[in-house]
PDB file of C-alpha atoms in Angstrom:
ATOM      1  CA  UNK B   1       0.000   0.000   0.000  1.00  0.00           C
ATOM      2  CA  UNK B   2       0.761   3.664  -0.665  1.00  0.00           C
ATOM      3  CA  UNK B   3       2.201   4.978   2.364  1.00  0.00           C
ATOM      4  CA  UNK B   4       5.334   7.147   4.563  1.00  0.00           C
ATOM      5  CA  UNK B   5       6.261   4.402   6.595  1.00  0.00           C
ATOM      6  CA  UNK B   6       8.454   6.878   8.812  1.00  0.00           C
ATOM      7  CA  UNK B   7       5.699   9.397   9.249  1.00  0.00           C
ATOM      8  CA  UNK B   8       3.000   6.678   9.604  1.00  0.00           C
ATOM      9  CA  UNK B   9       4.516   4.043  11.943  1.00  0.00           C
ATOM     10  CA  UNK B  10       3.591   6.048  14.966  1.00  0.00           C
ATOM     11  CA  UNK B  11       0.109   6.390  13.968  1.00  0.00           C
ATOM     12  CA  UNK B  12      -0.425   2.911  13.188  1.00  0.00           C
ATOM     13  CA  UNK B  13       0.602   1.877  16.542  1.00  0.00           C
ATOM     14  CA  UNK B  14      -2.005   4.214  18.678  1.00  0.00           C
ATOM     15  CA  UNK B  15      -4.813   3.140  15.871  1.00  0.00           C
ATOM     16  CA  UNK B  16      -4.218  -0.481  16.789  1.00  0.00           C
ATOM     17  CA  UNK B  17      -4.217  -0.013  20.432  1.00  0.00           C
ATOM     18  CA  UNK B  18      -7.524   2.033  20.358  1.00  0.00           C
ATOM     19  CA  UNK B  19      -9.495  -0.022  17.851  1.00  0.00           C
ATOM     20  CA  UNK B  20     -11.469  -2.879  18.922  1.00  0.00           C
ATOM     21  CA  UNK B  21     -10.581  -6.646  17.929  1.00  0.00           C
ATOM     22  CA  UNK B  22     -11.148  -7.850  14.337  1.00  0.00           C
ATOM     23  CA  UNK B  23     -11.114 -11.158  12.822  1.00  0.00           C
ATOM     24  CA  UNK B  24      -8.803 -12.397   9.979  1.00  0.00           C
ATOM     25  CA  UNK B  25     -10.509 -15.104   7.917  1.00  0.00           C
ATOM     26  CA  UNK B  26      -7.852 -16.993   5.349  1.00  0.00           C
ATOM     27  CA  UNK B  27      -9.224 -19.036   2.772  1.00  0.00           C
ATOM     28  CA  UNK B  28      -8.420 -20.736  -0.571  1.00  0.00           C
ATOM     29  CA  UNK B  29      -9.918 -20.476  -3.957  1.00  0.00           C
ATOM     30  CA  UNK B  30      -9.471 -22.994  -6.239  1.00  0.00           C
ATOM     31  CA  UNK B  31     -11.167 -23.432 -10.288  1.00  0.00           C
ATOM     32  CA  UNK B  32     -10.675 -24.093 -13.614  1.00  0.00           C
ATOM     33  CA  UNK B  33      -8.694 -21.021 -14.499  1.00  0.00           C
ATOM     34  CA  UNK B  34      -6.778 -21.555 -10.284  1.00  0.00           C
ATOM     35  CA  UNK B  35      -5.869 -24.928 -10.473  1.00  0.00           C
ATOM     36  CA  UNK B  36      -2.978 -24.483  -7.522  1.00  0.00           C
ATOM     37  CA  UNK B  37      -5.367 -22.391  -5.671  1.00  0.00           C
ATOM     38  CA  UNK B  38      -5.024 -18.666  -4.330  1.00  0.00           C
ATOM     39  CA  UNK B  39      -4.864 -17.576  -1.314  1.00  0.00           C
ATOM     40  CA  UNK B  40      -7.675 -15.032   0.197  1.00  0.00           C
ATOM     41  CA  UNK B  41      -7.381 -13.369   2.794  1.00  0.00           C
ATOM     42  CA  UNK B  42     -10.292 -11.235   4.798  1.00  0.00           C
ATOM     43  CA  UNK B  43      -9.549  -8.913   7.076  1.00  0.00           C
ATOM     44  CA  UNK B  44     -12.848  -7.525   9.098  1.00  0.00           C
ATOM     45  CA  UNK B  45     -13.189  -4.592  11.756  1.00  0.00           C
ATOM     46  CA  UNK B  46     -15.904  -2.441  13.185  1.00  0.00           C
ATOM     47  CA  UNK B  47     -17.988  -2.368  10.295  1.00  0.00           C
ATOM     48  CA  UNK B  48     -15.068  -2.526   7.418  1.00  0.00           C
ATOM     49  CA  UNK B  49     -13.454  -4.861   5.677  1.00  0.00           C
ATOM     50  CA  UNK B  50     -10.149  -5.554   3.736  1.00  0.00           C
ATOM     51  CA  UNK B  51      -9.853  -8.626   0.733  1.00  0.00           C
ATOM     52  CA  UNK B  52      -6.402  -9.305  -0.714  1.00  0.00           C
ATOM     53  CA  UNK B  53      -5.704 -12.504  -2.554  1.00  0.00           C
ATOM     54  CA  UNK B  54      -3.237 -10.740  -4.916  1.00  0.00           C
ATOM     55  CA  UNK B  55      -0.202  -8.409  -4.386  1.00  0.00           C
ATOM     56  CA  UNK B  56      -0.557  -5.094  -5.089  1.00  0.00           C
ATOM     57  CA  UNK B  57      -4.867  -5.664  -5.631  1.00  0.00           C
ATOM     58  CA  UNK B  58      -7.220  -5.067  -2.712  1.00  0.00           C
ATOM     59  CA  UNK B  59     -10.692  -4.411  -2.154  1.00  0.00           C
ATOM     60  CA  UNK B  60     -12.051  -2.328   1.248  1.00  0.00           C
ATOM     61  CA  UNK B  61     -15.444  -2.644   1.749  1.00  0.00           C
ATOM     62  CA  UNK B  62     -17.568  -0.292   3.693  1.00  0.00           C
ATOM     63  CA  UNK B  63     -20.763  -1.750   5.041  1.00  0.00           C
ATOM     64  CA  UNK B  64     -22.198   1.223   6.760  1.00  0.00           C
ATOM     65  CA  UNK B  65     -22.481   2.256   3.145  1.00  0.00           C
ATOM     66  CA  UNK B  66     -22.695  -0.878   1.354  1.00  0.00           C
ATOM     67  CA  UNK B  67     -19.793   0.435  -0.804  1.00  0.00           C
ATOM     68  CA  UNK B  68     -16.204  -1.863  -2.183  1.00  0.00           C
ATOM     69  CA  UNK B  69     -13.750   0.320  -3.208  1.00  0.00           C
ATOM     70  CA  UNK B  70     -11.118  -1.968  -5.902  1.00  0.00           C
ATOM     71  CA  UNK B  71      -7.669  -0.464  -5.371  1.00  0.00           C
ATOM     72  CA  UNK B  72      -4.789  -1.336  -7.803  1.00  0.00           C
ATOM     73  CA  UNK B  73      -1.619  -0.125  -5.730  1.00  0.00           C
ATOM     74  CA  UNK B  74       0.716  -0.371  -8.602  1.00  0.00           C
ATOM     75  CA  UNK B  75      -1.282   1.613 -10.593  1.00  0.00           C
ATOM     76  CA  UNK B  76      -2.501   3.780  -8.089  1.00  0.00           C
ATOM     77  CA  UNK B  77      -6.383   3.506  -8.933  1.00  0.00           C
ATOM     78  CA  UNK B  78      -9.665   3.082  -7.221  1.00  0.00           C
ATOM     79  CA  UNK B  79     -12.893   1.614  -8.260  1.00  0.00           C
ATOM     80  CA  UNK B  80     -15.721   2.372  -6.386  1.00  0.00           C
ATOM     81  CA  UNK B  81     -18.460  -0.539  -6.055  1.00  0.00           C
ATOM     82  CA  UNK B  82     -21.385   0.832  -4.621  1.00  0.00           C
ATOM     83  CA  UNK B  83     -24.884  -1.342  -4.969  1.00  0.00           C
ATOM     84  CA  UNK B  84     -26.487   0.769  -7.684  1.00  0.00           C
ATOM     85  CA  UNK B  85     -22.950   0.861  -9.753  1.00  0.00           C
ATOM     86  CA  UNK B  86     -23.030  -3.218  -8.766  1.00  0.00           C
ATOM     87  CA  UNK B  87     -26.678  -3.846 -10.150  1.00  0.00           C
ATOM     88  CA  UNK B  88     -25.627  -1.934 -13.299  1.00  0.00           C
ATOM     89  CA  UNK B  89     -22.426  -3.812 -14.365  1.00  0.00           C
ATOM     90  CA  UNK B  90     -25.041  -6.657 -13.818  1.00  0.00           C
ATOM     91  CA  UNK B  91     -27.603  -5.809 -16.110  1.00  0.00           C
ATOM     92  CA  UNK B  92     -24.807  -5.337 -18.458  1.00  0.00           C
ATOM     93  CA  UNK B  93     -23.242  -8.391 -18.308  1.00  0.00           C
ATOM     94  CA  UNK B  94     -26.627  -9.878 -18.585  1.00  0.00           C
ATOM     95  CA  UNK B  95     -27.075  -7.803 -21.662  1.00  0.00           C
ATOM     96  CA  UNK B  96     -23.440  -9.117 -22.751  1.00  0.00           C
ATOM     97  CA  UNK B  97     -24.951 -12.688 -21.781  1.00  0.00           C
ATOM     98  CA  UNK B  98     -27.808 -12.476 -24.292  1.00  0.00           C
ATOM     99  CA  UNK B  99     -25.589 -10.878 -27.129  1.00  0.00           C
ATOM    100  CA  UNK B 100     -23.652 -14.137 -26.725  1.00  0.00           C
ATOM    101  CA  UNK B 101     -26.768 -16.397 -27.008  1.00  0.00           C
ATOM    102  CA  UNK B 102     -28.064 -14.319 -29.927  1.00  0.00           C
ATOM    103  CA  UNK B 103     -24.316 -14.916 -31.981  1.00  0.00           C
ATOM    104  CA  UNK B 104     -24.457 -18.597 -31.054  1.00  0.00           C
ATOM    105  CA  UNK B 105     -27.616 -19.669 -32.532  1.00  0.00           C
ATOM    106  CA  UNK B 106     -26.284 -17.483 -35.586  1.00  0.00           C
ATOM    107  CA  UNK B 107     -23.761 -20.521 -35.759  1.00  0.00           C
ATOM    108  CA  UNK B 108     -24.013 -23.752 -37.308  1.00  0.00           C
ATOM    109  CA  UNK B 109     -24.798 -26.610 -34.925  1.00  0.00           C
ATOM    110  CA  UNK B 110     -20.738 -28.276 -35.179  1.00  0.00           C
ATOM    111  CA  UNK B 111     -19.234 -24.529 -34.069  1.00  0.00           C
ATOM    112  CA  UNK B 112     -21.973 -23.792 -31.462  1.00  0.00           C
ATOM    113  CA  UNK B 113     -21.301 -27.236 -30.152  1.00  0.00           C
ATOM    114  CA  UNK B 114     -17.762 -26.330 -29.962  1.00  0.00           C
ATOM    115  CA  UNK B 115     -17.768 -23.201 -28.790  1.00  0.00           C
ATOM    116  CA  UNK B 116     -20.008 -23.961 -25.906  1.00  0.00           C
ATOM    117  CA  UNK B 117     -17.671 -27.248 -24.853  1.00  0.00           C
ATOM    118  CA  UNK B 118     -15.077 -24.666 -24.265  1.00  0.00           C
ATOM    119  CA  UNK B 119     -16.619 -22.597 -22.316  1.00  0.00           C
ATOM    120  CA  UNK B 120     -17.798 -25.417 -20.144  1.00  0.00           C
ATOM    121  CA  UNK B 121     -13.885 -26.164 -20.059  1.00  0.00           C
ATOM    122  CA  UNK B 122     -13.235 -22.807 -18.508  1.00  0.00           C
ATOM    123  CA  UNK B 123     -15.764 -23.232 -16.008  1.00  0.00           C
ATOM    124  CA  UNK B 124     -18.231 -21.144 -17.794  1.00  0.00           C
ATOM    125  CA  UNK B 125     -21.298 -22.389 -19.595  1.00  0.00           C
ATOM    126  CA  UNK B 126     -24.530 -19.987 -20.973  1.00  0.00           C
ATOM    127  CA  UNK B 127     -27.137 -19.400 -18.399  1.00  0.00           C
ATOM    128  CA  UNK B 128     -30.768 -20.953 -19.685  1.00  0.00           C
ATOM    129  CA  UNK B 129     -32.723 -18.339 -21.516  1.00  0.00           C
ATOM    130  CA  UNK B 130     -34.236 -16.101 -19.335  1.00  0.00           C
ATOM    131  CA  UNK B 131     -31.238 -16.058 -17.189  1.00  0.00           C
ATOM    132  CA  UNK B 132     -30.452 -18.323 -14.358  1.00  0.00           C
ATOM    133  CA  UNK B 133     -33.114 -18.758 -11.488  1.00  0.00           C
ATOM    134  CA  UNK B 134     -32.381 -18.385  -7.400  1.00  0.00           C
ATOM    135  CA  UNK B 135     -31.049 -21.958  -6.365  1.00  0.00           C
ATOM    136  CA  UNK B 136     -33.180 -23.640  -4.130  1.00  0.00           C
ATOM    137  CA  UNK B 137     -30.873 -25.458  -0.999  1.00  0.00           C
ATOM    138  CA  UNK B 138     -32.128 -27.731   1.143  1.00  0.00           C
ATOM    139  CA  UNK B 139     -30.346 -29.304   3.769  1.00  0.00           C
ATOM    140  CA  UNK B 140     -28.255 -32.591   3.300  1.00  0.00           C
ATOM    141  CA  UNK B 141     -26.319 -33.462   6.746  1.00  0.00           C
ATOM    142  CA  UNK B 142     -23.239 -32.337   8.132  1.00  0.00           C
ATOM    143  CA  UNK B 143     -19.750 -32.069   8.303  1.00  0.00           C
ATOM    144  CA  UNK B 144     -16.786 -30.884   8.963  1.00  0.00           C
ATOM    145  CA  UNK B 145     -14.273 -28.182   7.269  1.00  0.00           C
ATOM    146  CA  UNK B 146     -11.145 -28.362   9.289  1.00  0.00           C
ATOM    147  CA  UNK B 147     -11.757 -28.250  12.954  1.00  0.00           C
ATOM    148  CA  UNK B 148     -15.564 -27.194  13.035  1.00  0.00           C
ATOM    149  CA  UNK B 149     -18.423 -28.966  12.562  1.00  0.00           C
ATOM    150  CA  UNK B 150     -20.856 -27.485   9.629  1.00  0.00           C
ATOM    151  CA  UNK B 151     -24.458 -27.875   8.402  1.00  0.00           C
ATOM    152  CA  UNK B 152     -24.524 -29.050   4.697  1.00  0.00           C
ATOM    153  CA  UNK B 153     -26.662 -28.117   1.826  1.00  0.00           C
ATOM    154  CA  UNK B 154     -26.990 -28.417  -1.748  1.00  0.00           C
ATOM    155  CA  UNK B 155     -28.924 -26.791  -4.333  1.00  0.00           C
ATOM    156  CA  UNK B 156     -29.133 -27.598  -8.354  1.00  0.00           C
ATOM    157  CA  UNK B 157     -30.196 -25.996 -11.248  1.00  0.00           C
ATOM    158  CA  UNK B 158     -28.814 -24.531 -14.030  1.00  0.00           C
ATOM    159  CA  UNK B 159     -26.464 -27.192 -15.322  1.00  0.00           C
ATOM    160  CA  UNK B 160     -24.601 -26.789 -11.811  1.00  0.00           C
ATOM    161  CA  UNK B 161     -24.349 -28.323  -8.295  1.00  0.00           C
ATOM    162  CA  UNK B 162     -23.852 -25.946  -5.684  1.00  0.00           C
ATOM    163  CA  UNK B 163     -22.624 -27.376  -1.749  1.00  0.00           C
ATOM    164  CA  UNK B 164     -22.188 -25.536   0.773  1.00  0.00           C
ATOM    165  CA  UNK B 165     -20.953 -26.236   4.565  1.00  0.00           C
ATOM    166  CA  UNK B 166     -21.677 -23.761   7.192  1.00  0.00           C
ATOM    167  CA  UNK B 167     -21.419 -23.133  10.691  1.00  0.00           C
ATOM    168  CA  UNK B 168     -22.732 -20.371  12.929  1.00  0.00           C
ATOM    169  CA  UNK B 169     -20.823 -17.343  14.255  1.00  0.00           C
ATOM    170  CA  UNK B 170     -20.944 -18.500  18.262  1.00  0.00           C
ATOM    171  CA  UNK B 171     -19.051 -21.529  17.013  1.00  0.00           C
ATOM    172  CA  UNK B 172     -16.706 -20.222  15.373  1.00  0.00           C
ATOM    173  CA  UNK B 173     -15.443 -17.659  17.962  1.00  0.00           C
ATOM    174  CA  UNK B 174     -16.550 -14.357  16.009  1.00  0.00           C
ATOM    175  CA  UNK B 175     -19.259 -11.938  16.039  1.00  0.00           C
ATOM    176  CA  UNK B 176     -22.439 -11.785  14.366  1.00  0.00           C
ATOM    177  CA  UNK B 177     -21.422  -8.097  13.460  1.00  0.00           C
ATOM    178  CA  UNK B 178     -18.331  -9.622  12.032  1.00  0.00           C
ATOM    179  CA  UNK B 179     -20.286 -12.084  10.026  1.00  0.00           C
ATOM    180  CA  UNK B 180     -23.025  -9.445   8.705  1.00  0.00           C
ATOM    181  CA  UNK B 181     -19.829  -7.519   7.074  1.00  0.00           C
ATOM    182  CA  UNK B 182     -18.316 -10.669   5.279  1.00  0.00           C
ATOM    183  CA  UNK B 183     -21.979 -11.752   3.889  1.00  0.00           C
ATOM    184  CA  UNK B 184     -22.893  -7.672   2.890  1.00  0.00           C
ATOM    185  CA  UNK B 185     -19.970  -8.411   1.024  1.00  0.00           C
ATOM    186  CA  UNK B 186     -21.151 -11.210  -0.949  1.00  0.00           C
ATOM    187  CA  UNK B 187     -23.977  -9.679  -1.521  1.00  0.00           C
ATOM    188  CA  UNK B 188     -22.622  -6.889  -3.669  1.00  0.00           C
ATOM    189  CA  UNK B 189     -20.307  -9.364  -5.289  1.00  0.00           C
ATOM    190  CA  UNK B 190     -24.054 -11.440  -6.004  1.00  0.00           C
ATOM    191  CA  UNK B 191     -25.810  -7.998  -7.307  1.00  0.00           C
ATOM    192  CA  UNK B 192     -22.664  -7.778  -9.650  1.00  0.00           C
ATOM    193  CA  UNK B 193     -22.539 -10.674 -10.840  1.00  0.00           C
ATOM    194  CA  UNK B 194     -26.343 -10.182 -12.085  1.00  0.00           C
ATOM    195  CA  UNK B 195     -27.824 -13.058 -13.698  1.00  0.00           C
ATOM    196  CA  UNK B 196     -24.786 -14.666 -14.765  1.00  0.00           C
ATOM    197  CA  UNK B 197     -24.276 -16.059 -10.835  1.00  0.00           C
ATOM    198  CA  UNK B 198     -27.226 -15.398  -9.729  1.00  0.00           C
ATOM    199  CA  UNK B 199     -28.063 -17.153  -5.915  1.00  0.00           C
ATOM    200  CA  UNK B 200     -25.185 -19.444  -5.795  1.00  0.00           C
ATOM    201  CA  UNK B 201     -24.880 -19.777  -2.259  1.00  0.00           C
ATOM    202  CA  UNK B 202     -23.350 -15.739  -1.775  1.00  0.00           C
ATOM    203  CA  UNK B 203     -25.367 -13.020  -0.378  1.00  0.00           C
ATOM    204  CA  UNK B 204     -27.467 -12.197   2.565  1.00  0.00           C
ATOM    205  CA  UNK B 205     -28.677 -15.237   4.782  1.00  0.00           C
ATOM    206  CA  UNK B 206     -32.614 -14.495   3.581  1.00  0.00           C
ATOM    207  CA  UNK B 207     -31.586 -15.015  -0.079  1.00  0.00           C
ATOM    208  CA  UNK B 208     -29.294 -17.795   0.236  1.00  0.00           C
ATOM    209  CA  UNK B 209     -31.594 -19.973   1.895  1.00  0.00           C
ATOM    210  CA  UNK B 210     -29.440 -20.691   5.070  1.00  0.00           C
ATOM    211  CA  UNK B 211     -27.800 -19.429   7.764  1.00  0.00           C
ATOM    212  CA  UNK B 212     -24.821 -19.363   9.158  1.00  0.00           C
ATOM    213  CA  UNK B 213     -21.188 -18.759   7.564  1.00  0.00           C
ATOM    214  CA  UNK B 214     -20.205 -20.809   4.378  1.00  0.00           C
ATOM    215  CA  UNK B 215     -16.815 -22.350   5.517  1.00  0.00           C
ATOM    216  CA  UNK B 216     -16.629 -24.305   2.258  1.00  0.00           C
ATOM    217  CA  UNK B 217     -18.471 -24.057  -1.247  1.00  0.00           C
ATOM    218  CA  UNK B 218     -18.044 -26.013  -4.317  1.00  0.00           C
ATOM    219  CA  UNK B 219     -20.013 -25.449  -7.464  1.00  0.00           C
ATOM    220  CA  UNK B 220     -19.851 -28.427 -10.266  1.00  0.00           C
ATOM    221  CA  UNK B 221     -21.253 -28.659 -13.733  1.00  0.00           C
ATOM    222  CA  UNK B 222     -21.394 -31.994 -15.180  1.00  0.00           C
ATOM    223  CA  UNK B 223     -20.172 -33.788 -12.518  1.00  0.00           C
ATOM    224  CA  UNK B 224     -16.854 -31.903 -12.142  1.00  0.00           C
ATOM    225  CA  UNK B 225     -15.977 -29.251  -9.810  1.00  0.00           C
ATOM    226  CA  UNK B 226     -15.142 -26.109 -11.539  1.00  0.00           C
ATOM    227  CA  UNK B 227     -15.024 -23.616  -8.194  1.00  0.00           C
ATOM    228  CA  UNK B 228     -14.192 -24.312  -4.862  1.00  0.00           C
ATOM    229  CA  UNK B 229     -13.702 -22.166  -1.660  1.00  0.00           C
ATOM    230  CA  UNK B 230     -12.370 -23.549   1.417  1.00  0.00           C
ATOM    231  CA  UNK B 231     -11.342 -21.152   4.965  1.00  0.00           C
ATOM    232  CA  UNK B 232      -8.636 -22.995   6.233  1.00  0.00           C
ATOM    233  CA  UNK B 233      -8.207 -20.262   9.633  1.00  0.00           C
ATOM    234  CA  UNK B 234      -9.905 -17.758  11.479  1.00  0.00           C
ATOM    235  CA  UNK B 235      -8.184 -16.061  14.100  1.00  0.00           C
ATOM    236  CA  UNK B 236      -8.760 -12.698  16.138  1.00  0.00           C
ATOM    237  CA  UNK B 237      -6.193  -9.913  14.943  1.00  0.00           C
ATOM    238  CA  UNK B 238      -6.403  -6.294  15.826  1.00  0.00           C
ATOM    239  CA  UNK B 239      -5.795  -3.562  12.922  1.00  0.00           C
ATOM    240  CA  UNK B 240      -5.045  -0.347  12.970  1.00  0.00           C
ATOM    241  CA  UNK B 241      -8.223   1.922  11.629  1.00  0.00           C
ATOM    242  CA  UNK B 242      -5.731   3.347   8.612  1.00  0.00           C
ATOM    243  CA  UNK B 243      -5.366  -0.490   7.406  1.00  0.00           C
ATOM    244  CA  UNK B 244      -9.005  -0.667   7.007  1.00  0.00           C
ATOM    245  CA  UNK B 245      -9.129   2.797   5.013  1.00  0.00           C
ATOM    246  CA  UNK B 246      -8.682   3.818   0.952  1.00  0.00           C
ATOM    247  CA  UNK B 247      -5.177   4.939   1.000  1.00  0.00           C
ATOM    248  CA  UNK B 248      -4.753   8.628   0.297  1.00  0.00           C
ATOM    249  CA  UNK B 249      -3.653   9.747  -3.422  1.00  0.00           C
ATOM    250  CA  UNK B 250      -5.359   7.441  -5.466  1.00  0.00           C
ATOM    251  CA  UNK B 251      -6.965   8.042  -9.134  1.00  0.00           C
ATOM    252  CA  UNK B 252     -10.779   7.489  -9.289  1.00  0.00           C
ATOM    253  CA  UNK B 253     -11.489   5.203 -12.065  1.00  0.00           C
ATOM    254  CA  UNK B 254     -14.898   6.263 -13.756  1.00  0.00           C
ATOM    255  CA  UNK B 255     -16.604   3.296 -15.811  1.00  0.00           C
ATOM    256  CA  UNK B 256     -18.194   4.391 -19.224  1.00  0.00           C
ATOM    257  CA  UNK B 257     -21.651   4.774 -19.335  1.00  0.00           C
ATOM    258  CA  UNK B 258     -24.017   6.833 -17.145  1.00  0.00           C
ATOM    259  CA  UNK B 259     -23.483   7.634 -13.687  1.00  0.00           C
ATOM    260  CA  UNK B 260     -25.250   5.286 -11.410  1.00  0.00           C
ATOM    261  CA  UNK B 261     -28.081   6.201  -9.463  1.00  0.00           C
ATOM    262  CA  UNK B 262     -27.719   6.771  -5.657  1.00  0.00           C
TER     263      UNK B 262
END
C-alpha cells in the first residue's frame, strides 16, 4: 500500500491499540482457471473490511455504506463498487450474456457445439434463456471443514451443483457483526454478478436460503468441480483503523456509461 512508513509508523501503533478486535478469515480459492489455488485473505473490523488474494490488488469494503472500493496499488487507482454501480455492471453483463446467445444460434450446430464445450472447459457455460433462477438449498447433513463442525446443503439448477458447509458465528469464535460484514460483502459481489451467478450460495442469509457462515463451497457442472472455496483459519487480529481505510492519493477510475443512481 501507498504509504510514509516513517511518518505513519507512529500512527499505526495508537490506531491499533484504540481499535477494537477484528477477525482475519484466510481461505483458498481454487477453479478451472486456479488450479494451484489462491490464497484469500479477509480482514474484518468495526464495520469494514479488507480482501487481498493478490499483491498489489485489494478491495475495502464499507458496510455502513454498502460500498467496495477496488484499489490497484501499482497503478494507483480506485474503483468504487457501490450497490447501484453493482446492479448496473449486472444488467450489463446480462445484456453481454444475451448478445452471446443471440451470436451462437447465428452458428451452425458443429461450431456452437464447440464453442459452448469450451466454455464449459473454462468453467463457464450460458445461463438458460431467461437467465439463471435463485437456487433452491435444502439441507443434506453435516460435516466438517477443518476443525468445526458445519451444516450441509446443496442446491441444483442450471447445469450446476452448488454445496455448501456452514457453521454459525458463536461456534466459530466471532461476532455476528463480524459475520453481517463478510456476507454484505457477498452480496454486492451477487448484485454484480447479475444473472450470470445469480443465488449461488453468496449473499445475505434471507436469499441464500441458510444461515450461518459458508466455511466451504463447491459449485460443479457436469459432474466436475469447476469452483471451490475452502477457509482454512480464522483467528482474532487487531488492525489499525488506517489499514481498514482507501489509502490517500489514489486516481478514481470512472466506468463508461451513465453515472449510477444513488
Amino acid at each position: 500500500m501507498l504509504r510514509h512508513i516513517s511518518l505513519q509508523a507512529l500512527a499505526l501503533v495508537a490506531g491499533a491499540a484504540t481499535a477494537s478486535a477484528g477477525v482475519l478469515i484466510v481461505g483458498t480459492y481454487t477453479g478451472t482457471k486456479t488450479p494451484k489455488g489462491r490464497t484469500v485473505e479477509f480482514r474484518i473490523q468495526d464495520g469494514r473490511g479488507k480482501i487481498s488474494s493478490q499483491p498489489g490488488q485489494f478491495i475495502y469494503y464499507d458496510h455502513a455504506k454498502r460500498t467496495a472500493y477496488i484499489v490497484d496499488t501499482d497503478k494507483g487507482t480506485s474503483f468504487e463498487m457501490n450497490e447501484a454501480r453493482a446492479k448496473q455492471m449486472g444488467a450489463q453483463l446480462a445484456d453481454a450474456q444475451r448478445m452471446m446467445e443471440a451470436k451462437l444460434k447465428e452458428m451452425p450446430p458443429d461450431q456452437r457445439a464447440m464453442v459452448e464445450k469450451m466454455m464449459k472447459e473454462q468453467g463457464g457455460g450460458l445461463p438458460p434463456p431467461g437467465g439463471r433462477r435463485p437456487l433452491k438449498f435444502a439441507k443434506t447433513g453435516s460435516g466438517k471443514v477443518g476443525a468445526w463442525p458445519c451444516d450441509r446443503y446443496a442446491a441444483s439448477g442450471d447445469s450446476r451443483t452448488v454445496e455448501v458447509c456452514t457453521a454459525e458465528a458463536p461456534a466459530l469464535g466471532i461476532s455476528v457483526g463480524d459475520v453481517a460484514v463478510f456476507e454484505g460483502f457477498l452480496d454486492l459481489s451477487e448484485k454484480m454478478a447479475g444473472e450470470v451467478g445469480a443465488s449461488g450460495g453468496m449473499g445475505s442469509a434471507s436469499e441464500r436460503g441458510f444461515s450461518g457462515l459458508p466455511l466451504e463451497r463447491t459449485e460443479s457442472r457436469d459432474g466436475k468441480v469447476t469452483d471451490r472455496f475452502t477457509i482454512e483459519t480464522i483467528a482474532q487480529e487487531t488492525m489499525a483503523a488506517a489499514d481498514l481505510q482507501v489509502p490517500s492519493g489514489l486516481k478514481t477510475v470512472v466506468p463508461p456509461g451513465p453515472p449510477p443512481r444513488r
